[in-house]
Short mmCIF file of C-alpha atoms and ligand atoms in Angstrom, two decimals:
data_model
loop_
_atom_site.label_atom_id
_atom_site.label_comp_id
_atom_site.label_asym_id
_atom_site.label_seq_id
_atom_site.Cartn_x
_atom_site.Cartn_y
_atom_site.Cartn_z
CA UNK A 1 0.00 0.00 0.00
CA UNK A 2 1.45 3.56 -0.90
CA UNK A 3 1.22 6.46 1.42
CA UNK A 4 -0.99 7.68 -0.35
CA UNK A 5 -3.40 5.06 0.15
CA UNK A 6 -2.53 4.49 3.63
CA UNK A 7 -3.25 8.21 4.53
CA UNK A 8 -7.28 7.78 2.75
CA UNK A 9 -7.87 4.77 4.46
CA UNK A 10 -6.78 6.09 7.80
CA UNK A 11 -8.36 9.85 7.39
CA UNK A 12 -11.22 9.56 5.38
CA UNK A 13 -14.23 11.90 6.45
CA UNK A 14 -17.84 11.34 5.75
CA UNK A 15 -19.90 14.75 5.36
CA UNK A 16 -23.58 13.83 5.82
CA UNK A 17 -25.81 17.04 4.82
CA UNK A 18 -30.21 17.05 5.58
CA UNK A 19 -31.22 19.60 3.33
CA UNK A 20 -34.50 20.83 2.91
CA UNK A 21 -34.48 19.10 -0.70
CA UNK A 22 -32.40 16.97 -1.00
CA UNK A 23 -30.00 14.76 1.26
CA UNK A 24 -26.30 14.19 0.30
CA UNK A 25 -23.43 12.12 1.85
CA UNK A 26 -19.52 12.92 0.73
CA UNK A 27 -16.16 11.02 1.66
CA UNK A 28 -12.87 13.42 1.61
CA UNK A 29 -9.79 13.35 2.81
CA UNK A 30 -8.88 16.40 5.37
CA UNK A 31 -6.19 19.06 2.97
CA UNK A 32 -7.40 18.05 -0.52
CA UNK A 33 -9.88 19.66 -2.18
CA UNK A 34 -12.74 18.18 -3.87
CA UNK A 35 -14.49 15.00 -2.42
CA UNK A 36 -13.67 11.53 -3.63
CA UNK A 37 -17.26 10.57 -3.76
CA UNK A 38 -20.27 12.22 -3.62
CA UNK A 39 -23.62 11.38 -3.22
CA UNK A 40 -27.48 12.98 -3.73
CA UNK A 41 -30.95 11.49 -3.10
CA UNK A 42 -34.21 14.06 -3.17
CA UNK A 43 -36.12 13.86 -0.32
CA UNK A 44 -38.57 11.53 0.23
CA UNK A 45 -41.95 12.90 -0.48
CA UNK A 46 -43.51 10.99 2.22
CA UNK A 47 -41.86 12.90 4.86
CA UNK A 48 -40.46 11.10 8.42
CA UNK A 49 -37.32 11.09 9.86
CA UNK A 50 -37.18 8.10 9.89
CA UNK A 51 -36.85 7.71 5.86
CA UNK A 52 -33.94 10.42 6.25
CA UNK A 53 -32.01 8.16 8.67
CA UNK A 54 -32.61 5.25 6.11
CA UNK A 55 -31.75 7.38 2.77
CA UNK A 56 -29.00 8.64 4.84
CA UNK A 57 -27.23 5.63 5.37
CA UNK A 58 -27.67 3.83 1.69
CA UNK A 59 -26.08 7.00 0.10
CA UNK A 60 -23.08 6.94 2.98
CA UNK A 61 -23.35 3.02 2.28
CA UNK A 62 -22.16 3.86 -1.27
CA UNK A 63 -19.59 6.82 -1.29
CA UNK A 64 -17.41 4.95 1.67
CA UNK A 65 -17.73 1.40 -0.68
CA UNK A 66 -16.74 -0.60 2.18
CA UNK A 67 -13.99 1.87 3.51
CA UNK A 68 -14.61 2.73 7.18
CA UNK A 69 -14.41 6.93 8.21
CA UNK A 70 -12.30 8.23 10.82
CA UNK A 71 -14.90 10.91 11.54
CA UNK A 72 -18.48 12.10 10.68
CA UNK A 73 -19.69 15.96 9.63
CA UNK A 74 -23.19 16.56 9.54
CA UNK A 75 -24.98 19.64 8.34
CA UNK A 76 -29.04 19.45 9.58
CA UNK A 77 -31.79 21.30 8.32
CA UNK A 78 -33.02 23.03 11.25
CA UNK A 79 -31.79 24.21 14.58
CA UNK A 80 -29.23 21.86 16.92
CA UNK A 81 -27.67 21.56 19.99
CA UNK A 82 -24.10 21.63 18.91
CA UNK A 83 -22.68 20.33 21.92
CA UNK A 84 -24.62 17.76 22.74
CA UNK A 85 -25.12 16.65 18.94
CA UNK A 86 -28.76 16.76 19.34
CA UNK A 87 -30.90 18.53 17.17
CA UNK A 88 -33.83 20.39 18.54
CA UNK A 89 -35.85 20.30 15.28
CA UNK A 90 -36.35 20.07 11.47
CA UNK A 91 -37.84 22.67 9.57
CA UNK A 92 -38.49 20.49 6.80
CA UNK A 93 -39.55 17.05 8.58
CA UNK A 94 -41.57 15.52 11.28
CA UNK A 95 -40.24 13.55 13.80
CA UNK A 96 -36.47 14.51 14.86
CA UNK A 97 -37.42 16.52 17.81
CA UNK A 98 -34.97 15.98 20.26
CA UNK A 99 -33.13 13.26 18.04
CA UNK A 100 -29.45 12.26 19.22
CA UNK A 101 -28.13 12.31 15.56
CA UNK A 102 -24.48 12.55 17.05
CA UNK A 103 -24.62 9.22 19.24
CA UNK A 104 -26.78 7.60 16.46
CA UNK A 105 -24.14 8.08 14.08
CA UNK A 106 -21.22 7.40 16.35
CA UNK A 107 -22.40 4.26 17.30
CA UNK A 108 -23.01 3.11 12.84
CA UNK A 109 -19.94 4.05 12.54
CA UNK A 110 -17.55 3.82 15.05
CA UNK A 111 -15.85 7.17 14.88
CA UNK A 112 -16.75 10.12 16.48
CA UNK A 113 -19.36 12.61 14.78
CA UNK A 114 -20.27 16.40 15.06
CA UNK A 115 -23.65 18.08 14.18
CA UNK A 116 -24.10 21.43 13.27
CA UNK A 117 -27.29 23.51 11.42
CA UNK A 118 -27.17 24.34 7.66
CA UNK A 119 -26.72 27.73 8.25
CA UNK A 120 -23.57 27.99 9.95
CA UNK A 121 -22.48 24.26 8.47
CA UNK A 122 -22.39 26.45 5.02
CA UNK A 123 -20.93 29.54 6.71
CA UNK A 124 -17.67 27.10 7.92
CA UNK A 125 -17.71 25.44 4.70
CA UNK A 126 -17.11 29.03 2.93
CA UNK A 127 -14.80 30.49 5.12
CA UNK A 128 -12.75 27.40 5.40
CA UNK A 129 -12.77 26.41 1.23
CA UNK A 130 -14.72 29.62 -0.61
CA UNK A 131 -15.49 32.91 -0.29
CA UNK A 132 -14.68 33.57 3.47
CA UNK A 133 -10.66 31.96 3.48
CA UNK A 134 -8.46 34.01 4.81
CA UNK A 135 -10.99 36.19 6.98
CA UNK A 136 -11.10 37.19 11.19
CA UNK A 137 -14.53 37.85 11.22
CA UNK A 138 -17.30 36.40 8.58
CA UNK A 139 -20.69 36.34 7.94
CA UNK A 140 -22.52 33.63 5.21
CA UNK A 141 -25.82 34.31 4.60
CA UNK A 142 -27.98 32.04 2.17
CA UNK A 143 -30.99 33.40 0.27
CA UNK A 144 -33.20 30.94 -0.92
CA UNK A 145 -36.65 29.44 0.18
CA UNK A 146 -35.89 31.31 3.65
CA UNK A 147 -32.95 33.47 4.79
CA UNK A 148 -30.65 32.01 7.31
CA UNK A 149 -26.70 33.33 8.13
CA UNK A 150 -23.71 32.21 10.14
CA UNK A 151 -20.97 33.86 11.56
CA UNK A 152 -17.32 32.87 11.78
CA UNK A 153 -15.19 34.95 14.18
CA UNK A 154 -11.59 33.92 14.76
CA UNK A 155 -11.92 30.96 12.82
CA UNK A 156 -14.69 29.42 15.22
CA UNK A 157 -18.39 29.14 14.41
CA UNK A 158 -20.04 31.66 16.53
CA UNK A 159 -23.41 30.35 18.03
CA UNK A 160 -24.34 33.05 20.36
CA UNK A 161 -26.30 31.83 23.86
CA UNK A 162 -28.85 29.91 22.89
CA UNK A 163 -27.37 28.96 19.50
CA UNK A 164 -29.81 31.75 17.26
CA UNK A 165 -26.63 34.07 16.24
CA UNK A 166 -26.89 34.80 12.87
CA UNK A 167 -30.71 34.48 12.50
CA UNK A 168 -30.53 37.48 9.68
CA UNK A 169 -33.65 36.30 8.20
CA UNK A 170 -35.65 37.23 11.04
CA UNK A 171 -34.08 41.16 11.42
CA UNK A 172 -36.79 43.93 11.54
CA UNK A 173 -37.13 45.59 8.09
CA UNK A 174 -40.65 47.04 7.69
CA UNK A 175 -42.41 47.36 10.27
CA UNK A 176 -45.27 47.86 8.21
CA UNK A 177 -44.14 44.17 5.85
CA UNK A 178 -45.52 41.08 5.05
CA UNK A 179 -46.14 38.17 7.58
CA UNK A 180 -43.11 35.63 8.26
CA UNK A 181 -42.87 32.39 9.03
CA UNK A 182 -41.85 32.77 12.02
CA UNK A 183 -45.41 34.77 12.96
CA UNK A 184 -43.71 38.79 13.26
CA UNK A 185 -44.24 41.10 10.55
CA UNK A 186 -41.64 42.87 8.69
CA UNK A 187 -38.86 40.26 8.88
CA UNK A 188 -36.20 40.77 5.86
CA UNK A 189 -36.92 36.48 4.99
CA UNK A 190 -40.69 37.93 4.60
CA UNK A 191 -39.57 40.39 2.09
CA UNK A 192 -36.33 39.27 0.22
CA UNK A 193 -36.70 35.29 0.23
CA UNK A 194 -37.54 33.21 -3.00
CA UNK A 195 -41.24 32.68 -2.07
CA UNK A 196 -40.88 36.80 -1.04
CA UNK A 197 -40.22 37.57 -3.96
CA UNK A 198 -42.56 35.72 -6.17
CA UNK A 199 -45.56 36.85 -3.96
CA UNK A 200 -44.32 40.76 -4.50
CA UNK A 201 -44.50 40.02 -8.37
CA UNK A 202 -47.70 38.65 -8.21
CA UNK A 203 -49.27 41.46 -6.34
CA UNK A 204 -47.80 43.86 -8.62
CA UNK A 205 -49.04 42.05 -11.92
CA UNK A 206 -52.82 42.71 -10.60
CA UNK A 207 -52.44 46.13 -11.83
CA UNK A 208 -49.05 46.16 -14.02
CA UNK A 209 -48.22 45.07 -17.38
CA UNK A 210 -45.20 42.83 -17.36
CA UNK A 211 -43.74 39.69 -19.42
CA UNK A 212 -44.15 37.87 -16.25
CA UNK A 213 -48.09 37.52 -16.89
CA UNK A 214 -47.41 35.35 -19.59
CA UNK A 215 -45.86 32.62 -17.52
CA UNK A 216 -47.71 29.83 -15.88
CA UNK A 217 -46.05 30.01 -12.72
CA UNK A 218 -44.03 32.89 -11.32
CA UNK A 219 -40.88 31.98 -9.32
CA UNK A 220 -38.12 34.17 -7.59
CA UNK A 221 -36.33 32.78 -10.42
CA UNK A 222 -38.60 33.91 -13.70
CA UNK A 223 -38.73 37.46 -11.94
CA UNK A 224 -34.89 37.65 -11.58
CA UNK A 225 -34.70 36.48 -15.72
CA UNK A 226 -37.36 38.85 -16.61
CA UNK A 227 -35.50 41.52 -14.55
CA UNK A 228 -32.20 41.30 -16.25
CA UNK A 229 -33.85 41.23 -19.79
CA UNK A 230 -35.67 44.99 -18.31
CA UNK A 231 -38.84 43.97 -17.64
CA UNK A 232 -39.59 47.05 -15.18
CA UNK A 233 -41.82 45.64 -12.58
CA UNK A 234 -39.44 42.61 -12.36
CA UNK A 235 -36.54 44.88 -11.95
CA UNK A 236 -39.02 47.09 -8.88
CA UNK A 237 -39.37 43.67 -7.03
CA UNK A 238 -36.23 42.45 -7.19
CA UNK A 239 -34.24 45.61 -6.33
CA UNK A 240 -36.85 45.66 -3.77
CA UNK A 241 -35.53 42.24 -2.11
CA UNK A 242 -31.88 43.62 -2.85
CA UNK A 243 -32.21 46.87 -1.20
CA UNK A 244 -33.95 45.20 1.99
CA UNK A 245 -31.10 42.46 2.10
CA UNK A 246 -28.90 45.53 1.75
CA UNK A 247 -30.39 46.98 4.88
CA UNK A 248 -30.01 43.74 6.91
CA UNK A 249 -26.90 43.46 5.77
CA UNK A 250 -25.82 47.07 7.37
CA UNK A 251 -27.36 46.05 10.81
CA UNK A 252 -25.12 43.30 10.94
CA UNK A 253 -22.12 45.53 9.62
CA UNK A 254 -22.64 47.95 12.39
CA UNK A 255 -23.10 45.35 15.17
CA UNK A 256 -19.74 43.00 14.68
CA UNK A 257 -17.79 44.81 11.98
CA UNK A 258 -17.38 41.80 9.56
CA UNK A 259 -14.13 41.88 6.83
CA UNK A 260 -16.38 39.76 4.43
CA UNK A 261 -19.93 38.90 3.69
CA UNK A 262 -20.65 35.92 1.26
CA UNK A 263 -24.01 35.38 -0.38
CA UNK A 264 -25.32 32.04 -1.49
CA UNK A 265 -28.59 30.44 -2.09
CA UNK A 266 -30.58 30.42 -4.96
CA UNK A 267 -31.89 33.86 -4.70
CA UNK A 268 -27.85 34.84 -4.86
CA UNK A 269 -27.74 33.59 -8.47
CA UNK A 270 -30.20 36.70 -9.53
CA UNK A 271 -26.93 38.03 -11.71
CA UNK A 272 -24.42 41.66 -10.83
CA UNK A 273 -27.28 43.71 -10.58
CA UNK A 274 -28.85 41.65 -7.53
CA UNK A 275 -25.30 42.47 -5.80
CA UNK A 276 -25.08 46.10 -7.10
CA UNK A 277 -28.02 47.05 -5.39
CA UNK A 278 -27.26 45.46 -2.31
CA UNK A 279 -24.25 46.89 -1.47
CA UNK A 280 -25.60 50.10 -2.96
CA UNK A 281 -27.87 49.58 -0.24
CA UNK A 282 -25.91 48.48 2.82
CA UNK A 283 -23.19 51.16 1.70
CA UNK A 284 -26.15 53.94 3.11
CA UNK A 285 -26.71 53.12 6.56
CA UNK A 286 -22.92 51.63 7.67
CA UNK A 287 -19.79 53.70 9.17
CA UNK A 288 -18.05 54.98 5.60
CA UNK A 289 -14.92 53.47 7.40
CA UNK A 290 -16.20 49.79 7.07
CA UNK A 291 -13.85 48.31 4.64
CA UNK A 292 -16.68 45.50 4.29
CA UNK A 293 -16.82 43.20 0.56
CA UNK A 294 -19.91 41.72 -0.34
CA UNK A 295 -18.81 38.50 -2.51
CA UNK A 296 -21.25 35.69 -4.18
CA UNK A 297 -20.49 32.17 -2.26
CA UNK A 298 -18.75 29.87 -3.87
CA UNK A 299 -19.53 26.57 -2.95
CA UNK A 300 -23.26 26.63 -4.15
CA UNK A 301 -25.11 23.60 -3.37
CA UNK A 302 -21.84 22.23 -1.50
CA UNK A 303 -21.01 24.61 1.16
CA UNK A 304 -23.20 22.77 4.06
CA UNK A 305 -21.25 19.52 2.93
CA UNK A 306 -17.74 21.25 3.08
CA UNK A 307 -18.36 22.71 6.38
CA UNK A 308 -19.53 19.14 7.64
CA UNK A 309 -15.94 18.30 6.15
CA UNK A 310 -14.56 21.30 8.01
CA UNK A 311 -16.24 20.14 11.28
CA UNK A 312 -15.37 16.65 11.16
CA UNK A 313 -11.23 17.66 10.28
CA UNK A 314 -11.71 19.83 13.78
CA UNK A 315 -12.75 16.02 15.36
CA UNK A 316 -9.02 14.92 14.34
CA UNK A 317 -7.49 18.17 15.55
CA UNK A 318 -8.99 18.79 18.88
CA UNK A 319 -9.81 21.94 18.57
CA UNK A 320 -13.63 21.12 18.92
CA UNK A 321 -15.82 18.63 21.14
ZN1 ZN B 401 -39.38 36.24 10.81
#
């Protein structure tokens, strides 16, 4: 056996991510870039926790192929108990209140295993292998179906007391806005998330001419095309959801100061524009000495599954757990 060989059989890390779509299992080796196998399964549409455990362990099943890790990452869906490896609840599925994913894994496997949400999962993943590398003080926030954020300060995830840090989605925009999911009024997900956005189009088209009418169905996604090719109502709601972002964005500037902001999510891929007006916007209400950049992410679809890499390499060093 070459060294080579020897060092992936002895350090090989499995990144588990529960995603509100999708699930996805990865095998990597801690240093080297890009995973040596990757897997993807949609969720099932009978939703349980139970069939996520089960999905969960066919796709790990196949990218380790009979290897054995020497630790576990997880990203989850929903909020956790970091410490404890516990999570508290799924957004997306019924039944993993209170579920000791952690131990559950540990004991499948027989290596240790850390648990961490999406949000700040994603924010590791970029700061340790995207947009964030080489930053003291970082702040990820995905745009998508809702709006979630994490912050990494001195290299370490920052969870805050009661593990909420971060929660950008649910900041105070309008006092005035739409309802959120989360039952206030006004939050910035309630005004600048994909589902946001499409319901902002709609209401518009009841009195406004646009190519949007045309379409079937109207998604964050159609009103972000039809925006870029100058449709003008398109272009009102979605520098709408940029300038609010914006905004957010300069609350969290002037709290903690951040050297870089990254933006993923779906909503993120709206083109320059999208990114124009948001710093355009957060630019108006921050200290003019904030040296702040406001970057795309880089790890699209990946960045919960690198920081689950990210988290698991900390397992070997010691530095967390
Ligand atoms: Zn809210």
């Amino acid at each position: 056996m070459t060294g080579d060989e020897l060092r992936k059989t002895k350090r090989l890390i499995l990144a588990l991510d529960f995603g509100g779509t999708k699930l996805a299992a990865a095998v990597a080796v801690p240093g080297e870039r890009g995973f040596l196998a990757k897997a993807t399964a949609p969720s099932p549409t009978k939703k349980s926790a139970e069939a996520d455990r089960k999905i969960i362990l066919k796709l790990a099943a196949r990218v380790l192929a009979g290897r054995k890790p020497a630790a576990v990452g997880v990203s989850f869906g929903g909020p956790v108990q970091a410490e404890e490896g516990r999570v508290v609840l799924s957004h997306h599925v019924p039944g993993w209140e209170g579920f000791p994913l952690a131990g559950w894994l540990e004991e499948r496997f027989g290596a240790p295993a850390v648990v961490e949400n999406d949000a700040n999962s994603g924010a590791l993943g970029e700061w340790a292998f995207g947009a964030g590398r080489g930053t003291k003080s970082f702040l990820y926030v995905t745009v998508s179906t809702g709006i979630g954020g994490g912050w990494i300060l001195n290299g370490e995830i920052y969870h805050g007391a009661d593990g909420l840090a971060g929660e950008i989605g649910h900041l105070l925009i309008d006092l005035e806005g739409p309802v959120c999911t989360c039952g206030r009024r006004g939050c910035l997900e309630a005004i600048a998330s994909g589902p946001a956005i499409a319901r902002r189009a709609r209401e518009l088209l009841a009195s406004e001419r646009s190519v949007l009418q045309d379409l079937p169905e109207i998604t964050a996604r159609e009103v972000a095309r039809a925006a870029n090719a100058g449709d003008p109502v398109a272009e009102r709601v979605l520098r709408g959801a940029a300038q609010a972002l914006g905004r957010a964005l300069a609350q969290a500037i002037t709290l903690v100061n951040p050297g870089r902001i990254a933006i993923g999510g779906g909503v993120a891929r709206s083109g320059e524009r999208f990114f124009t007006w948001t710093r355009e916007a957060a630019r108006r209400y921050v200290p003019p000495q904030a040296r702040v950049e406001i970057v795309p992410a880089q790890l699209l679809d990946d960045a919960p599954l690198w920081g689950a890499v990210a988290l698991a390499e900390r397992l070997f060093e010691g530095t967390q757990k």
